Amino acid sequence: NAGVTQTPKFRVLKTGQSMTLLCAQDMNHEYMYWYRQDPGMGLRLIHYSVGEGTTAKGEVPDGYNVSRLKKQNFLLGLESAAPSQTSVYFCASSYSVLPQHFGDGTRLSIL
Amino acid sequence: KNQVEQSPQSLIILEGKNCTLQCNYTVSPFSNLRWYKQDTGRGPVSLTIMTFSENTKSNGRYTATLDADTKQSSLHITASQLSDSASYICVVSVRGTYKYIFGTGTRLKVLA
């Protein structure tokens, strides 16, 4: 599935470390999203973008930053990782407001 | 409060049998509803999307229904296959916003 690609697939961090998750899509979609998925909970929107150079906060934005310098890429940054940010992170893209294509996720553990 | 509730939480059926998954929502104002299939370790894959005026939509062996009056949707799987084993997630979007409310999913296991 070359539609939405997330890197890395797995990562273990220590508390306080920083890292960037990369999402790339090759479908020329305007809308891109970052979600986190935790056990027993539905996916929750962290940040989203409605086009190159734009970003906006979602439901759970605290502790994360994003950038959309190029239309095909959407970066999610953790400046100072905390154990509460241990989760599976999904990127998605779409032509319209409802996310259509998801990547296969990044599994992030913070010790 | 905008909520999406799915039932059952989990379901086990034999290969070849049919099943129906439920989604009840309290989202307002409603825009559209989408069902996703999520295989273990993979991202969600869209099965169907339904707007307010649509009652039924099919995608192969998957048929989704929507009753906007009772705020209920169902996903019916016909002649189940082992590959149908996955989580099925219902998502409702709030009209005029970028807000989407995800259900927690129904985990389906199909046994041979």
XYZ file of C-alpha atoms in Angstrom:
223
model
C 0.000 0.000 0.000
C 2.023 2.970 -1.258
C -0.789 5.441 -0.475
C 0.241 6.609 3.020
C 3.652 5.683 4.375
C 4.709 6.186 7.973
C 8.239 6.039 9.313
C 9.485 4.655 11.576
C 7.245 1.648 12.261
C 8.544 1.137 15.812
C 10.454 3.294 18.237
C 11.409 3.206 21.901
C 12.277 6.483 23.600
C 13.341 7.533 27.044
C 11.338 10.160 28.913
C 12.429 13.618 27.865
C 13.807 12.624 24.467
C 12.486 14.171 21.287
C 11.621 12.645 17.949
C 9.760 13.244 14.710
C 7.327 10.906 13.005
C 7.092 11.223 9.254
C 3.996 10.706 7.121
C 4.121 10.767 3.333
C 1.250 10.403 0.864
C 1.405 10.066 -2.903
C -2.263 10.722 -3.725
C -2.093 14.527 -3.906
C -4.532 14.817 -0.986
C -5.097 18.198 0.586
C -6.132 16.920 4.014
C -3.766 15.109 6.342
C -4.251 13.993 9.938
C -2.406 12.553 12.894
C -4.244 10.245 15.307
C -3.307 8.214 18.319
C -4.915 4.892 19.181
C -4.927 3.635 22.741
C -6.435 0.407 24.121
C -10.163 0.670 24.792
C -10.443 4.062 23.149
C -11.378 5.268 19.713
C -8.827 7.015 17.560
C -8.249 10.555 18.738
C -7.214 13.416 16.498
C -3.978 15.130 17.501
C -3.460 17.659 14.714
C -4.597 18.031 11.146
C -3.822 20.034 8.026
C -6.117 21.245 5.277
C -3.325 22.082 2.873
C 0.348 22.832 2.439
C 1.575 25.296 5.033
C -1.490 24.953 7.278
C -1.960 23.086 10.543
C -4.628 23.024 13.222
C -5.181 21.465 16.626
C -7.349 18.444 17.078
C -8.760 16.807 20.156
C -5.505 15.997 22.014
C -2.763 18.362 20.763
C -0.812 18.952 23.980
C 2.779 17.749 23.864
C 2.850 17.511 20.066
C 3.762 19.817 17.222
C 3.291 19.380 13.483
C 4.478 20.848 10.211
C 3.272 20.609 6.607
C 5.995 22.261 4.556
C 5.254 20.112 1.530
C 1.837 18.918 0.427
C 2.839 15.269 0.485
C 4.446 15.266 3.943
C 3.039 15.769 7.433
C 5.447 15.625 10.367
C 4.524 14.964 13.988
C 7.021 16.025 16.634
C 7.372 15.168 20.283
C 9.618 17.747 21.929
C 9.936 16.068 25.331
C 8.443 12.593 25.336
C 6.367 11.450 28.313
C 5.180 7.916 29.221
C 1.578 9.069 28.574
C 2.515 9.430 24.913
C 3.099 5.708 24.573
C 0.635 4.796 21.847
C 0.155 3.757 18.251
C 0.177 6.776 15.964
C -1.687 6.783 12.666
C -1.442 9.233 9.837
C -4.280 9.620 7.359
C -5.052 11.633 4.249
C -8.116 12.431 2.173
C -9.663 14.671 -0.494
C -12.442 15.680 1.884
C -12.998 16.265 5.562
C -13.325 12.605 6.580
C -10.010 10.689 6.634
C -9.964 8.053 3.928
C -6.530 6.467 3.684
C -4.522 5.475 6.731
C -0.927 4.427 7.123
C -0.017 1.286 9.040
C 0.990 3.151 12.165
C 4.025 3.896 14.290
C 4.254 2.013 17.569
C 5.912 4.284 20.083
C 6.968 3.270 23.578
C 8.284 5.785 26.062
C 10.105 4.460 29.086
C -21.960 15.068 24.263
C -21.005 13.631 20.888
C -20.526 9.907 21.245
C -20.346 6.787 19.099
C -21.056 3.466 20.742
C -20.531 0.110 19.084
C -21.821 -3.292 19.996
C -20.913 -5.962 20.615
C -17.360 -5.299 21.812
C -16.305 -8.644 20.426
C -17.868 -11.407 18.404
C -16.882 -14.928 17.385
C -18.598 -16.650 14.461
C -17.995 -19.658 12.246
C -16.799 -19.261 8.705
C -19.682 -18.939 6.271
C -22.086 -17.434 8.809
C -23.538 -13.930 8.638
C -23.222 -11.293 11.335
C -24.381 -7.764 12.083
C -22.456 -5.107 13.958
C -24.183 -2.118 15.531
C -23.276 1.554 15.817
C -25.344 4.062 17.797
C -24.405 7.713 17.802
C -25.439 10.928 19.485
C -23.440 13.178 17.167
C -25.117 16.414 16.159
C -25.257 17.950 13.683
C -24.607 14.854 11.653
C -22.611 14.966 8.443
C -21.729 11.422 7.418
C -20.847 8.017 8.784
C -18.056 5.723 7.709
C -17.253 2.116 8.546
C -13.621 1.025 8.632
C -11.993 -2.395 8.853
C -8.763 -2.580 10.829
C -6.631 -5.693 10.625
C -4.287 -6.369 13.527
C -1.163 -4.251 13.192
C -2.509 -2.287 10.227
C -4.237 1.025 9.699
C -8.017 1.291 9.214
C -9.350 0.727 5.696
C -12.551 2.403 4.594
C -15.459 0.076 3.766
C -18.364 2.467 3.197
C -19.351 6.071 3.704
C -22.954 7.185 4.104
C -24.561 10.599 4.087
C -27.763 11.672 5.804
C -29.972 10.729 2.860
C -28.566 7.253 2.273
C -30.201 4.216 3.877
C -28.106 1.376 2.503
C -24.721 1.000 0.871
C -22.932 -2.183 -0.133
C -19.318 -3.076 -0.738
C -19.104 -6.708 -1.783
C -20.147 -8.857 1.176
C -20.396 -5.791 3.418
C -23.696 -3.903 3.632
C -24.113 -0.825 5.795
C -27.450 0.657 6.795
C -28.220 4.028 8.295
C -31.314 5.197 10.156
C -30.788 8.908 10.712
C -33.988 9.202 12.734
C -32.916 6.709 15.394
C -29.226 7.545 14.912
C -28.277 3.955 14.321
C -26.135 2.226 11.754
C -25.341 -1.415 11.192
C -22.754 -3.312 9.216
C -23.869 -6.687 7.915
C -21.278 -9.201 6.772
C -22.531 -11.998 4.554
C -20.917 -15.421 4.238
C -18.034 -14.569 6.517
C -14.472 -15.548 5.645
C -11.405 -16.025 7.798
C -10.017 -12.792 6.360
C -12.937 -10.899 7.876
C -11.300 -11.326 11.297
C -10.535 -7.738 12.270
C -11.822 -4.762 14.215
C -14.643 -2.790 12.647
C -14.811 0.878 13.504
C -17.715 3.276 13.062
C -16.892 6.978 12.635
C -19.328 9.886 12.545
C -18.378 13.376 11.445
C -19.853 16.597 12.817
C -21.268 18.797 10.079
C -19.398 22.048 9.511
C -16.335 20.961 11.453
C -13.281 18.767 11.100
C -14.449 16.771 14.069
C -14.858 13.011 13.692
C -16.023 10.826 16.525
C -14.579 7.314 16.460
C -16.214 4.345 18.096
C -14.022 1.877 19.990
C -14.768 -0.846 17.474
C -16.109 -4.388 17.388
C -13.495 -7.111 17.310
C -14.655 -9.929 15.035
C -13.081 -13.361 15.014
C -14.068 -15.832 12.282
C -13.259 -19.448 13.024
C -12.804 -22.276 10.522
